[in-house]
PDB file of C-alpha atoms and ligand atoms in Angstrom:
ATOM      1  CA  MET W  25      -6.187 -40.196  52.661  1.00  0.00           C
ATOM      2  CA  ASN W  26      -6.016 -43.726  51.260  1.00  0.00           C
ATOM      3  CA  LYS W  27      -2.705 -44.004  49.347  1.00  0.00           C
ATOM      4  CA  SER W  28      -3.950 -46.183  46.478  1.00  0.00           C
ATOM      5  CA  PHE W  29      -6.768 -43.676  45.886  1.00  0.00           C
ATOM      6  CA  LEU W  30      -4.296 -40.804  45.587  1.00  0.00           C
ATOM      7  CA  VAL W  31      -2.181 -42.863  43.171  1.00  0.00           C
ATOM      8  CA  LYS W  32      -5.293 -43.490  41.069  1.00  0.00           C
ATOM      9  CA  MET W  33      -6.232 -39.808  41.122  1.00  0.00           C
ATOM     10  CA  ASN W  34      -2.732 -38.909  39.937  1.00  0.00           C
ATOM     11  CA  GLU W  35      -2.748 -41.541  37.193  1.00  0.00           C
ATOM     12  CA  ASN W  36      -6.088 -40.219  35.935  1.00  0.00           C
ATOM     13  CA  LYS W  37      -4.912 -36.625  36.120  1.00  0.00           C
ATOM     14  CA  GLU W  38      -1.819 -37.590  34.154  1.00  0.00           C
ATOM     15  CA  ILE W  39      -3.939 -39.132  31.392  1.00  0.00           C
ATOM     16  CA  ILE W  40      -5.868 -35.867  31.051  1.00  0.00           C
ATOM     17  CA  ASP W  41      -2.799 -33.648  31.393  1.00  0.00           C
ATOM     18  CA  ASN W  42      -0.877 -35.673  28.780  1.00  0.00           C
ATOM     19  CA  ASN W  43      -3.745 -35.268  26.341  1.00  0.00           C
ATOM     20  CA  ILE W  44      -4.680 -31.665  27.053  1.00  0.00           C
ATOM     21  CA  ILE W  45      -1.471 -29.747  27.753  1.00  0.00           C
ATOM     22  CA  ASN W  46      -0.427 -27.922  24.548  1.00  0.00           C
ATOM     23  CA  TYR W  47      -3.444 -29.521  22.868  1.00  0.00           C
ATOM     24  CA  PHE W  48      -3.894 -26.638  20.429  1.00  0.00           C
ATOM     25  CA  LYS W  49      -1.141 -26.582  17.811  1.00  0.00           C
ATOM     26  CA  GLY W  50       0.538 -23.702  16.044  1.00  0.00           C
ATOM     27  CA  ASN W  51       2.415 -20.641  17.163  1.00  0.00           C
ATOM     28  CA  LYS W  52      -0.244 -17.975  16.879  1.00  0.00           C
ATOM     29  CA  LEU W  53      -1.131 -15.858  19.898  1.00  0.00           C
ATOM     30  CA  PHE W  54      -4.651 -17.351  20.026  1.00  0.00           C
ATOM     31  CA  THR W  55      -3.214 -20.888  20.245  1.00  0.00           C
ATOM     32  CA  GLU W  56      -1.166 -19.722  23.226  1.00  0.00           C
ATOM     33  CA  VAL W  57      -4.312 -18.250  24.823  1.00  0.00           C
ATOM     34  CA  LEU W  58      -6.262 -21.492  24.361  1.00  0.00           C
ATOM     35  CA  ASN W  59      -3.450 -23.604  25.784  1.00  0.00           C
ATOM     36  CA  TYR W  60      -3.068 -21.216  28.728  1.00  0.00           C
ATOM     37  CA  ALA W  61      -6.768 -21.530  29.585  1.00  0.00           C
ATOM     38  CA  ILE W  62      -6.605 -25.336  29.814  1.00  0.00           C
ATOM     39  CA  SER W  63      -3.140 -25.728  31.295  1.00  0.00           C
ATOM     40  CA  ASP W  64      -4.109 -26.330  34.945  1.00  0.00           C
ATOM     41  CA  GLY W  65      -6.845 -27.588  37.190  1.00  0.00           C
ATOM     42  CA  LYS W  66      -7.711 -30.575  39.322  1.00  0.00           C
ATOM     43  CA  ARG W  67      -9.405 -32.330  36.342  1.00  0.00           C
ATOM     44  CA  ILE W  68     -12.198 -33.564  38.614  1.00  0.00           C
ATOM     45  CA  ARG W  69     -14.885 -33.808  35.929  1.00  0.00           C
ATOM     46  CA  PRO W  70     -12.908 -35.862  33.395  1.00  0.00           C
ATOM     47  CA  ILE W  71     -11.629 -38.083  36.221  1.00  0.00           C
ATOM     48  CA  LEU W  72     -15.209 -38.615  37.359  1.00  0.00           C
ATOM     49  CA  PHE W  73     -16.130 -39.526  33.788  1.00  0.00           C
ATOM     50  CA  MET W  74     -13.247 -41.986  33.317  1.00  0.00           C
ATOM     51  CA  GLU W  75     -13.714 -43.749  36.656  1.00  0.00           C
ATOM     52  CA  THR W  76     -17.468 -44.094  36.043  1.00  0.00           C
ATOM     53  CA  TYR W  77     -16.774 -45.481  32.574  1.00  0.00           C
ATOM     54  CA  LYS W  78     -14.452 -48.063  34.102  1.00  0.00           C
ATOM     55  CA  LEU W  79     -17.330 -49.361  36.260  1.00  0.00           C
ATOM     56  CA  PHE W  80     -18.784 -50.672  32.989  1.00  0.00           C
ATOM     57  CA  LYS W  81     -15.964 -51.110  30.450  1.00  0.00           C
ATOM     58  CA  PRO W  82     -12.228 -50.562  30.015  1.00  0.00           C
ATOM     59  CA  LEU W  83     -11.021 -47.086  29.187  1.00  0.00           C
ATOM     60  CA  ASP W  84     -10.792 -46.417  25.447  1.00  0.00           C
ATOM     61  CA  ASP W  85     -10.375 -43.493  23.081  1.00  0.00           C
ATOM     62  CA  ILE W  86     -14.089 -42.632  23.172  1.00  0.00           C
ATOM     63  CA  ALA W  87     -13.835 -42.211  26.949  1.00  0.00           C
ATOM     64  CA  ILE W  88     -10.721 -40.064  26.778  1.00  0.00           C
ATOM     65  CA  GLN W  89     -12.128 -37.805  24.058  1.00  0.00           C
ATOM     66  CA  PHE W  90     -15.437 -37.395  25.910  1.00  0.00           C
ATOM     67  CA  ALA W  91     -13.562 -36.648  29.134  1.00  0.00           C
ATOM     68  CA  LEU W  92     -11.480 -34.000  27.334  1.00  0.00           C
ATOM     69  CA  SER W  93     -14.637 -32.359  26.013  1.00  0.00           C
ATOM     70  CA  LEU W  94     -15.990 -32.106  29.556  1.00  0.00           C
ATOM     71  CA  GLU W  95     -12.797 -30.368  30.613  1.00  0.00           C
ATOM     72  CA  PHE W  96     -13.010 -27.967  27.634  1.00  0.00           C
ATOM     73  CA  ILE W  97     -16.555 -27.026  28.664  1.00  0.00           C
ATOM     74  CA  HIS W  98     -15.524 -26.588  32.305  1.00  0.00           C
ATOM     75  CA  ASN W  99     -12.617 -24.336  31.279  1.00  0.00           C
ATOM     76  CA  TYR W 100     -14.729 -22.239  28.914  1.00  0.00           C
ATOM     77  CA  SER W 101     -17.147 -21.613  31.801  1.00  0.00           C
ATOM     78  CA  LEU W 102     -14.278 -20.490  34.047  1.00  0.00           C
ATOM     79  CA  VAL W 103     -12.754 -18.169  31.416  1.00  0.00           C
ATOM     80  CA  HIS W 104     -16.123 -16.503  30.811  1.00  0.00           C
ATOM     81  CA  ASP W 105     -17.068 -16.454  34.488  1.00  0.00           C
ATOM     82  CA  ASP W 106     -13.866 -14.547  35.324  1.00  0.00           C
ATOM     83  CA  LEU W 107     -14.609 -11.764  32.808  1.00  0.00           C
ATOM     84  CA  PRO W 108     -15.254  -8.199  34.046  1.00  0.00           C
ATOM     85  CA  ALA W 109     -18.927  -8.477  32.994  1.00  0.00           C
ATOM     86  CA  LEU W 110     -19.396 -11.506  35.254  1.00  0.00           C
ATOM     87  CA  ASP W 111     -17.245 -12.197  38.331  1.00  0.00           C
ATOM     88  CA  ASN W 112     -14.429  -9.853  37.359  1.00  0.00           C
ATOM     89  CA  ASP W 113     -11.629 -11.992  38.791  1.00  0.00           C
ATOM     90  CA  ASN W 114      -7.998 -11.279  37.981  1.00  0.00           C
ATOM     91  CA  PHE W 115      -6.597 -14.504  39.407  1.00  0.00           C
ATOM     92  CA  ARG W 116      -7.501 -18.168  39.132  1.00  0.00           C
ATOM     93  CA  ARG W 117      -5.404 -21.233  39.963  1.00  0.00           C
ATOM     94  CA  ASP W 118      -2.793 -18.844  41.425  1.00  0.00           C
ATOM     95  CA  LYS W 119      -2.233 -17.294  37.986  1.00  0.00           C
ATOM     96  CA  PRO W 120      -3.657 -14.302  36.100  1.00  0.00           C
ATOM     97  CA  THR W 121      -7.025 -15.061  34.506  1.00  0.00           C
ATOM     98  CA  VAL W 122      -7.147 -15.205  30.707  1.00  0.00           C
ATOM     99  CA  HIS W 123      -8.551 -11.680  30.218  1.00  0.00           C
ATOM    100  CA  HIS W 124      -6.114 -10.282  32.795  1.00  0.00           C
ATOM    101  CA  LYS W 125      -3.064 -11.882  31.153  1.00  0.00           C
ATOM    102  CA  TYR W 126      -4.118 -11.303  27.533  1.00  0.00           C
ATOM    103  CA  SER W 127      -7.228  -9.185  26.882  1.00  0.00           C
ATOM    104  CA  GLU W 128     -10.965  -9.226  27.339  1.00  0.00           C
ATOM    105  CA  ASN W 129     -11.708  -9.799  23.650  1.00  0.00           C
ATOM    106  CA  LEU W 130      -9.298 -12.744  23.470  1.00  0.00           C
ATOM    107  CA  ALA W 131     -10.827 -14.247  26.643  1.00  0.00           C
ATOM    108  CA  ILE W 132     -14.349 -14.043  25.195  1.00  0.00           C
ATOM    109  CA  LEU W 133     -13.200 -15.708  21.979  1.00  0.00           C
ATOM    110  CA  CYS W 134     -11.147 -18.271  23.913  1.00  0.00           C
ATOM    111  CA  GLY W 135     -14.244 -19.378  25.880  1.00  0.00           C
ATOM    112  CA  ASP W 136     -16.262 -19.510  22.648  1.00  0.00           C
ATOM    113  CA  ALA W 137     -13.579 -21.580  20.948  1.00  0.00           C
ATOM    114  CA  LEU W 138     -13.238 -24.046  23.861  1.00  0.00           C
ATOM    115  CA  LEU W 139     -16.988 -24.585  23.943  1.00  0.00           C
ATOM    116  CA  ASN W 140     -17.151 -25.124  20.181  1.00  0.00           C
ATOM    117  CA  HIS W 141     -14.192 -27.434  20.223  1.00  0.00           C
ATOM    118  CA  ALA W 142     -15.745 -29.554  22.975  1.00  0.00           C
ATOM    119  CA  TYR W 143     -18.674 -30.321  20.672  1.00  0.00           C
ATOM    120  CA  GLU W 144     -16.504 -30.628  17.552  1.00  0.00           C
ATOM    121  CA  ASN W 145     -14.662 -33.384  19.396  1.00  0.00           C
ATOM    122  CA  ILE W 146     -17.897 -35.105  20.371  1.00  0.00           C
ATOM    123  CA  PHE W 147     -19.350 -34.790  16.859  1.00  0.00           C
ATOM    124  CA  GLN W 148     -16.204 -36.507  15.598  1.00  0.00           C
ATOM    125  CA  LEU W 149     -16.963 -39.416  17.965  1.00  0.00           C
ATOM    126  CA  LEU W 150     -20.506 -39.552  16.564  1.00  0.00           C
ATOM    127  CA  VAL W 151     -19.218 -39.519  12.982  1.00  0.00           C
ATOM    128  CA  ASP W 152     -16.838 -42.371  13.830  1.00  0.00           C
ATOM    129  CA  ASN W 153     -19.533 -44.349  15.717  1.00  0.00           C
ATOM    130  CA  PRO W 154     -22.781 -43.514  13.868  1.00  0.00           C
ATOM    131  CA  ASN W 155     -24.698 -46.530  15.204  1.00  0.00           C
ATOM    132  CA  ASP W 156     -23.986 -45.935  18.872  1.00  0.00           C
ATOM    133  CA  GLU W 157     -27.329 -44.573  20.082  1.00  0.00           C
ATOM    134  CA  LYS W 158     -26.120 -44.268  23.669  1.00  0.00           C
ATOM    135  CA  LEU W 159     -23.219 -42.107  22.548  1.00  0.00           C
ATOM    136  CA  ILE W 160     -25.680 -39.857  20.701  1.00  0.00           C
ATOM    137  CA  LYS W 161     -27.870 -39.707  23.821  1.00  0.00           C
ATOM    138  CA  SER W 162     -24.875 -38.839  25.985  1.00  0.00           C
ATOM    139  CA  ALA W 163     -23.957 -35.962  23.638  1.00  0.00           C
ATOM    140  CA  GLU W 164     -27.523 -34.648  23.933  1.00  0.00           C
ATOM    141  CA  GLN W 165     -27.410 -34.965  27.740  1.00  0.00           C
ATOM    142  CA  LEU W 166     -24.090 -33.137  27.981  1.00  0.00           C
ATOM    143  CA  SER W 167     -25.366 -30.225  25.904  1.00  0.00           C
ATOM    144  CA  PHE W 168     -28.567 -30.102  27.999  1.00  0.00           C
ATOM    145  CA  LEU W 169     -26.824 -30.214  31.387  1.00  0.00           C
ATOM    146  CA  ALA W 170     -24.263 -27.578  30.365  1.00  0.00           C
ATOM    147  CA  GLY W 171     -26.835 -25.435  28.583  1.00  0.00           C
ATOM    148  CA  TYR W 172     -29.415 -22.751  29.284  1.00  0.00           C
ATOM    149  CA  GLU W 173     -31.507 -24.945  31.584  1.00  0.00           C
ATOM    150  CA  GLY W 174     -28.406 -26.403  33.221  1.00  0.00           C
ATOM    151  CA  MET W 175     -25.053 -24.877  34.145  1.00  0.00           C
ATOM    152  CA  ILE W 176     -25.726 -21.541  32.403  1.00  0.00           C
ATOM    153  CA  ASN W 177     -29.043 -21.260  34.233  1.00  0.00           C
ATOM    154  CA  GLY W 178     -27.043 -21.469  37.476  1.00  0.00           C
ATOM    155  CA  GLN W 179     -25.027 -18.474  36.374  1.00  0.00           C
ATOM    156  CA  ILE W 180     -28.217 -16.579  35.465  1.00  0.00           C
ATOM    157  CA  MET W 181     -29.652 -17.309  38.940  1.00  0.00           C
ATOM    158  CA  ASP W 182     -26.374 -16.253  40.523  1.00  0.00           C
ATOM    159  CA  LEU W 183     -26.658 -12.901  38.725  1.00  0.00           C
ATOM    160  CA  TYR W 184     -30.364 -12.170  38.948  1.00  0.00           C
ATOM    161  CA  LYS W 185     -31.990 -14.227  41.693  1.00  0.00           C
ATOM    162  CA  ASN W 186     -32.531 -12.721  45.079  1.00  0.00           C
ATOM    163  CA  VAL W 187     -31.011 -15.504  47.168  1.00  0.00           C
ATOM    164  CA  LYS W 188     -32.880 -15.442  50.484  1.00  0.00           C
ATOM    165  CA  THR W 189     -32.571 -18.973  51.793  1.00  0.00           C
ATOM    166  CA  LYS W 190     -30.207 -21.905  51.928  1.00  0.00           C
ATOM    167  CA  GLU W 191     -32.617 -23.677  49.541  1.00  0.00           C
ATOM    168  CA  ASP W 192     -32.228 -20.872  46.963  1.00  0.00           C
ATOM    169  CA  LEU W 193     -28.477 -21.233  47.306  1.00  0.00           C
ATOM    170  CA  PHE W 194     -28.559 -25.009  46.880  1.00  0.00           C
ATOM    171  CA  LEU W 195     -30.572 -24.642  43.690  1.00  0.00           C
ATOM    172  CA  ILE W 196     -27.800 -22.455  42.282  1.00  0.00           C
ATOM    173  CA  TYR W 197     -25.216 -25.036  43.379  1.00  0.00           C
ATOM    174  CA  GLU W 198     -27.243 -27.773  41.705  1.00  0.00           C
ATOM    175  CA  LYS W 199     -27.310 -25.842  38.432  1.00  0.00           C
ATOM    176  CA  LYS W 200     -23.822 -24.327  38.410  1.00  0.00           C
ATOM    177  CA  THR W 201     -21.763 -27.104  39.940  1.00  0.00           C
ATOM    178  CA  CYS W 202     -23.684 -30.381  40.154  1.00  0.00           C
ATOM    179  CA  ASN W 203     -24.828 -30.372  36.527  1.00  0.00           C
ATOM    180  CA  LEU W 204     -21.344 -30.933  35.099  1.00  0.00           C
ATOM    181  CA  PHE W 205     -20.665 -33.634  37.724  1.00  0.00           C
ATOM    182  CA  ILE W 206     -23.964 -35.245  36.694  1.00  0.00           C
ATOM    183  CA  ALA W 207     -23.033 -34.932  33.014  1.00  0.00           C
ATOM    184  CA  ALA W 208     -19.713 -36.692  33.689  1.00  0.00           C
ATOM    185  CA  MET W 209     -21.267 -39.669  35.463  1.00  0.00           C
ATOM    186  CA  LYS W 210     -24.480 -39.966  33.477  1.00  0.00           C
ATOM    187  CA  CYS W 211     -22.770 -39.790  30.081  1.00  0.00           C
ATOM    188  CA  ALA W 212     -20.166 -42.362  31.139  1.00  0.00           C
ATOM    189  CA  GLY W 213     -22.972 -44.617  32.381  1.00  0.00           C
ATOM    190  CA  LEU W 214     -24.934 -44.186  29.151  1.00  0.00           C
ATOM    191  CA  ILE W 215     -21.973 -45.030  26.930  1.00  0.00           C
ATOM    192  CA  GLY W 216     -21.169 -47.960  29.251  1.00  0.00           C
ATOM    193  CA  ARG W 217     -24.762 -49.282  28.823  1.00  0.00           C
ATOM    194  CA  ALA W 218     -25.775 -48.828  32.469  1.00  0.00           C
ATOM    195  CA  ASP W 219     -29.407 -49.820  33.076  1.00  0.00           C
ATOM    196  CA  ASP W 220     -31.957 -47.213  34.220  1.00  0.00           C
ATOM    197  CA  ASP W 221     -31.574 -48.000  37.940  1.00  0.00           C
ATOM    198  CA  LYS W 222     -27.811 -47.662  37.739  1.00  0.00           C
ATOM    199  CA  LEU W 223     -28.119 -44.420  35.773  1.00  0.00           C
ATOM    200  CA  GLU W 224     -30.336 -43.002  38.492  1.00  0.00           C
ATOM    201  CA  TYR W 225     -27.813 -43.964  41.168  1.00  0.00           C
ATOM    202  CA  LEU W 226     -25.042 -42.287  39.164  1.00  0.00           C
ATOM    203  CA  VAL W 227     -27.056 -39.078  38.819  1.00  0.00           C
ATOM    204  CA  ASN W 228     -27.884 -39.033  42.549  1.00  0.00           C
ATOM    205  CA  TYR W 229     -24.310 -39.726  43.570  1.00  0.00           C
ATOM    206  CA  ALA W 230     -23.053 -36.953  41.273  1.00  0.00           C
ATOM    207  CA  TYR W 231     -25.595 -34.479  42.648  1.00  0.00           C
ATOM    208  CA  ASN W 232     -24.684 -35.214  46.272  1.00  0.00           C
ATOM    209  CA  LEU W 233     -20.970 -35.156  45.455  1.00  0.00           C
ATOM    210  CA  GLY W 234     -21.391 -31.776  43.749  1.00  0.00           C
ATOM    211  CA  ILE W 235     -23.004 -30.377  46.887  1.00  0.00           C
ATOM    212  CA  CYS W 236     -20.157 -31.811  49.020  1.00  0.00           C
ATOM    213  CA  PHE W 237     -17.659 -30.159  46.653  1.00  0.00           C
ATOM    214  CA  GLN W 238     -19.438 -26.831  46.894  1.00  0.00           C
ATOM    215  CA  LEU W 239     -19.913 -26.947  50.688  1.00  0.00           C
ATOM    216  CA  THR W 240     -16.203 -27.714  51.126  1.00  0.00           C
ATOM    217  CA  ASP W 241     -15.406 -24.779  48.831  1.00  0.00           C
ATOM    218  CA  ASP W 242     -17.592 -22.535  50.986  1.00  0.00           C
ATOM    219  CA  LEU W 243     -15.986 -23.739  54.208  1.00  0.00           C
ATOM    220  CA  LEU W 244     -12.500 -23.066  52.801  1.00  0.00           C
ATOM    221  CA  GLU W 245     -13.403 -19.471  51.931  1.00  0.00           C
ATOM    222  CA  SER W 246     -12.370 -16.847  54.479  1.00  0.00           C
ATOM    223  CA  ASN W 247     -13.921 -13.730  52.874  1.00  0.00           C
ATOM    224  CA  TYR W 248     -17.417 -14.968  52.244  1.00  0.00           C
ATOM    225  CA  GLU W 249     -19.563 -12.095  53.552  1.00  0.00           C
ATOM    226  CA  ASP W 250     -20.356 -10.548  50.168  1.00  0.00           C
ATOM    227  CA  GLU W 251     -20.438 -13.806  48.260  1.00  0.00           C
ATOM    228  CA  LEU W 252     -22.782 -16.712  47.708  1.00  0.00           C
ATOM    229  CA  ASN W 253     -21.696 -18.941  50.559  1.00  0.00           C
ATOM    230  CA  VAL W 254     -23.596 -21.322  52.817  1.00  0.00           C
ATOM    231  CA  LEU W 255     -21.982 -19.616  55.838  1.00  0.00           C
ATOM    232  CA  ASN W 256     -24.138 -16.566  55.120  1.00  0.00           C
ATOM    233  CA  PHE W 257     -27.183 -18.739  55.887  1.00  0.00           C
ATOM    234  CA  ILE W 258     -26.090 -21.190  58.576  1.00  0.00           C
ATOM    235  CA  GLN W 259     -23.392 -21.518  61.244  1.00  0.00           C
ATOM    236  CA  LYS W 260     -20.142 -23.371  60.530  1.00  0.00           C
ATOM    237  CA  ASP W 261     -21.100 -26.364  62.762  1.00  0.00           C
ATOM    238  CA  GLU W 262     -24.355 -26.771  60.919  1.00  0.00           C
ATOM    239  CA  ALA W 263     -22.573 -26.565  57.541  1.00  0.00           C
ATOM    240  CA  LEU W 264     -20.113 -29.250  58.663  1.00  0.00           C
ATOM    241  CA  ASN W 265     -22.992 -31.516  59.714  1.00  0.00           C
ATOM    242  CA  LEU W 266     -24.713 -30.922  56.400  1.00  0.00           C
ATOM    243  CA  LEU W 267     -21.518 -31.796  54.574  1.00  0.00           C
ATOM    244  CA  GLN W 268     -21.367 -35.110  56.462  1.00  0.00           C
ATOM    245  CA  GLU W 269     -25.021 -35.788  55.584  1.00  0.00           C
ATOM    246  CA  TYR W 270     -24.373 -35.333  51.864  1.00  0.00           C
ATOM    247  CA  ALA W 271     -21.191 -37.405  52.098  1.00  0.00           C
ATOM    248  CA  THR W 272     -23.093 -40.250  53.766  1.00  0.00           C
ATOM    249  CA  ARG W 273     -25.750 -40.095  51.041  1.00  0.00           C
ATOM    250  CA  CYS W 274     -23.045 -40.489  48.385  1.00  0.00           C
ATOM    251  CA  LYS W 275     -21.614 -43.525  50.145  1.00  0.00           C
ATOM    252  CA  ASP W 276     -25.065 -45.114  50.570  1.00  0.00           C
ATOM    253  CA  ILE W 277     -25.767 -44.698  46.869  1.00  0.00           C
ATOM    254  CA  ILE W 278     -22.464 -46.040  45.598  1.00  0.00           C
ATOM    255  CA  LYS W 279     -22.909 -49.276  47.613  1.00  0.00           C
ATOM    256  CA  HIS W 280     -25.117 -50.397  44.722  1.00  0.00           C
ATOM    257  CA  PHE W 281     -22.041 -50.829  42.499  1.00  0.00           C
ATOM    258  CA  ASP W 282     -19.329 -53.498  42.538  1.00  0.00           C
ATOM    259  CA  ASN W 283     -15.711 -52.335  42.562  1.00  0.00           C
ATOM    260  CA  SER W 284     -16.679 -48.822  43.613  1.00  0.00           C
ATOM    261  CA  GLU W 285     -13.964 -48.205  46.272  1.00  0.00           C
ATOM    262  CA  PHE W 286     -12.692 -45.226  44.290  1.00  0.00           C
ATOM    263  CA  PHE W 287     -16.050 -43.494  44.693  1.00  0.00           C
ATOM    264  CA  PHE W 288     -16.097 -44.040  48.485  1.00  0.00           C
ATOM    265  CA  ASP W 289     -12.625 -42.519  48.758  1.00  0.00           C
ATOM    266  CA  LEU W 290     -13.592 -39.703  46.385  1.00  0.00           C
ATOM    267  CA  VAL W 291     -16.229 -38.560  48.879  1.00  0.00           C
ATOM    268  CA  ASP W 292     -13.586 -38.338  51.627  1.00  0.00           C
ATOM    269  CA  TYR W 293     -11.267 -36.511  49.223  1.00  0.00           C
ATOM    270  CA  MET W 294     -13.990 -33.951  48.454  1.00  0.00           C
ATOM    271  CA  VAL W 295     -14.771 -33.420  52.125  1.00  0.00           C
ATOM    272  CA  GLU W 296     -11.154 -33.286  53.323  1.00  0.00           C
ATOM    273  CA  ARG W 297      -9.554 -31.306  50.488  1.00  0.00           C
ATOM    274  CA  ASP W 298      -7.854 -28.093  51.598  1.00  0.00           C
ATOM    275  CA  TYR W 299      -7.548 -26.289  48.219  1.00  0.00           C
TER     276      TYR W 299
HETATM  277  C1  LIG M   3     -21.222 -20.211  31.435  1.00  0.00           C
HETATM  278  C2  LIG M   3     -20.007 -18.176  32.299  1.00  0.00           C
HETATM  279  C3  LIG M   3     -20.685 -19.442  32.557  1.00  0.00           C
HETATM  280  C4  LIG M   3     -20.786 -19.866  33.823  1.00  0.00           C
HETATM  281  C5  LIG M   3     -21.465 -21.094  34.231  1.00  0.00           C
HETATM  282  C6  LIG M   3     -19.551 -23.053  36.047  1.00  0.00           C
HETATM  283  C7  LIG M   3     -19.957 -21.633  36.135  1.00  0.00           C
HETATM  284  C8  LIG M   3     -21.324 -21.262  35.722  1.00  0.00           C
HETATM  285  C9  LIG M   3     -19.125 -20.687  36.569  1.00  0.00           C
HETATM  286  C10 LIG M   3     -17.729 -20.965  36.931  1.00  0.00           C
HETATM  287  C11 LIG M   3     -17.340 -20.406  38.266  1.00  0.00           C
HETATM  288  C12 LIG M   3     -17.769 -21.202  39.469  1.00  0.00           C
HETATM  289  C13 LIG M   3     -17.494 -20.583  40.778  1.00  0.00           C
HETATM  290  C14 LIG M   3     -18.373 -22.369  39.361  1.00  0.00           C
HETATM  291  C15 LIG M   3     -18.788 -23.208  40.461  1.00  0.00           C
HETATM  292  C16 LIG M   3     -18.077 -24.491  40.345  1.00  0.00           C
HETATM  293  C17 LIG M   3     -16.648 -24.376  40.735  1.00  0.00           C
HETATM  294  C18 LIG M   3     -16.305 -24.222  42.165  1.00  0.00           C
HETATM  295  C19 LIG M   3     -15.732 -24.415  39.787  1.00  0.00           C
HETATM  296  C20 LIG M   3     -14.283 -24.564  40.021  1.00  0.00           C
HETATM  297  O1  LIG M   3     -14.049 -25.918  39.778  1.00  0.00           O
HETATM  298  P1  LIG M   3     -12.688 -26.669  40.159  1.00  0.00           P
HETATM  299  O2  LIG M   3     -12.323 -26.369  41.569  1.00  0.00           O
HETATM  300  O3  LIG M   3     -11.682 -25.943  39.179  1.00  0.00           O
HETATM  301  O4  LIG M   3     -12.834 -28.101  39.781  1.00  0.00           O
HETATM  302  P2  LIG M   3     -10.231 -26.401  38.659  1.00  0.00           P
HETATM  303  O5  LIG M   3      -9.401 -25.140  38.722  1.00  0.00           O
HETATM  304  O6  LIG M   3      -9.690 -27.474  39.547  1.00  0.00           O
HETATM  305  O7  LIG M   3     -10.432 -26.851  37.251  1.00  0.00           O
END
């Protein structure tokens, strides 16, 4: 992997980690629960947001706060997804899940609180910048893409749809995974005043990158038989070819931007990652 890309990834991750670790103050048990839920992760969505933002303007506090909100939403979805009523997972990021370490009721409330805080943070940006119509639009887009027709709809399909084909599966991936990637890039583009053509490129790149991310996840999974996994629909060779196809699409799209080396390398990172 390109060394300067990895340095950039680490610098970005550090910005998020420095702002998010022990974010919630106080010494109550619930503060501990909230901080536990957000203490780890690759920080891909906020990094995607910040790097997209930098295609248009230098990083500022609006960008960092928006990026943090994306990470709060992502973490709320993981805490709730791990609950016994949904995926019933006891471990995530090599640690006990929130409900497993604390309790189910605290995990439900933790997810609720993270989601609310994400929007509280964004409303604060709107209060501070009341004339920024693009910021308002980006807040609306984030809530749409993460909402009942977006990411949550992916979870509904995962639970209730009879997935018979690869196409059914990809629709779930689009909703569950790609939507937050799209939110990251589209919102950054909106706030950065990208024109309509550029916004469309950002959305398409984010969609294709989300599928690459998900296909890599599937290929890394060894016990996939009873799960939603592309390998239950096609052979490994075919999945690897498909992954390359989506990766190439990303690279073709991002050629439309100047100074977009990071986004070329990001595709390779997504395809080559081993965790
Ligand atoms: C609203 C409950 C609820 C669910 C919405 C996002 C989602 C649907 C469920 C979360 C679980 C899941 C398997 C989502 C697919 C996307 C995915 C692979 C998430 C993990 O993302 P990473 O690898 O996580 O970026 P880290 O740990 O790095 O933050």
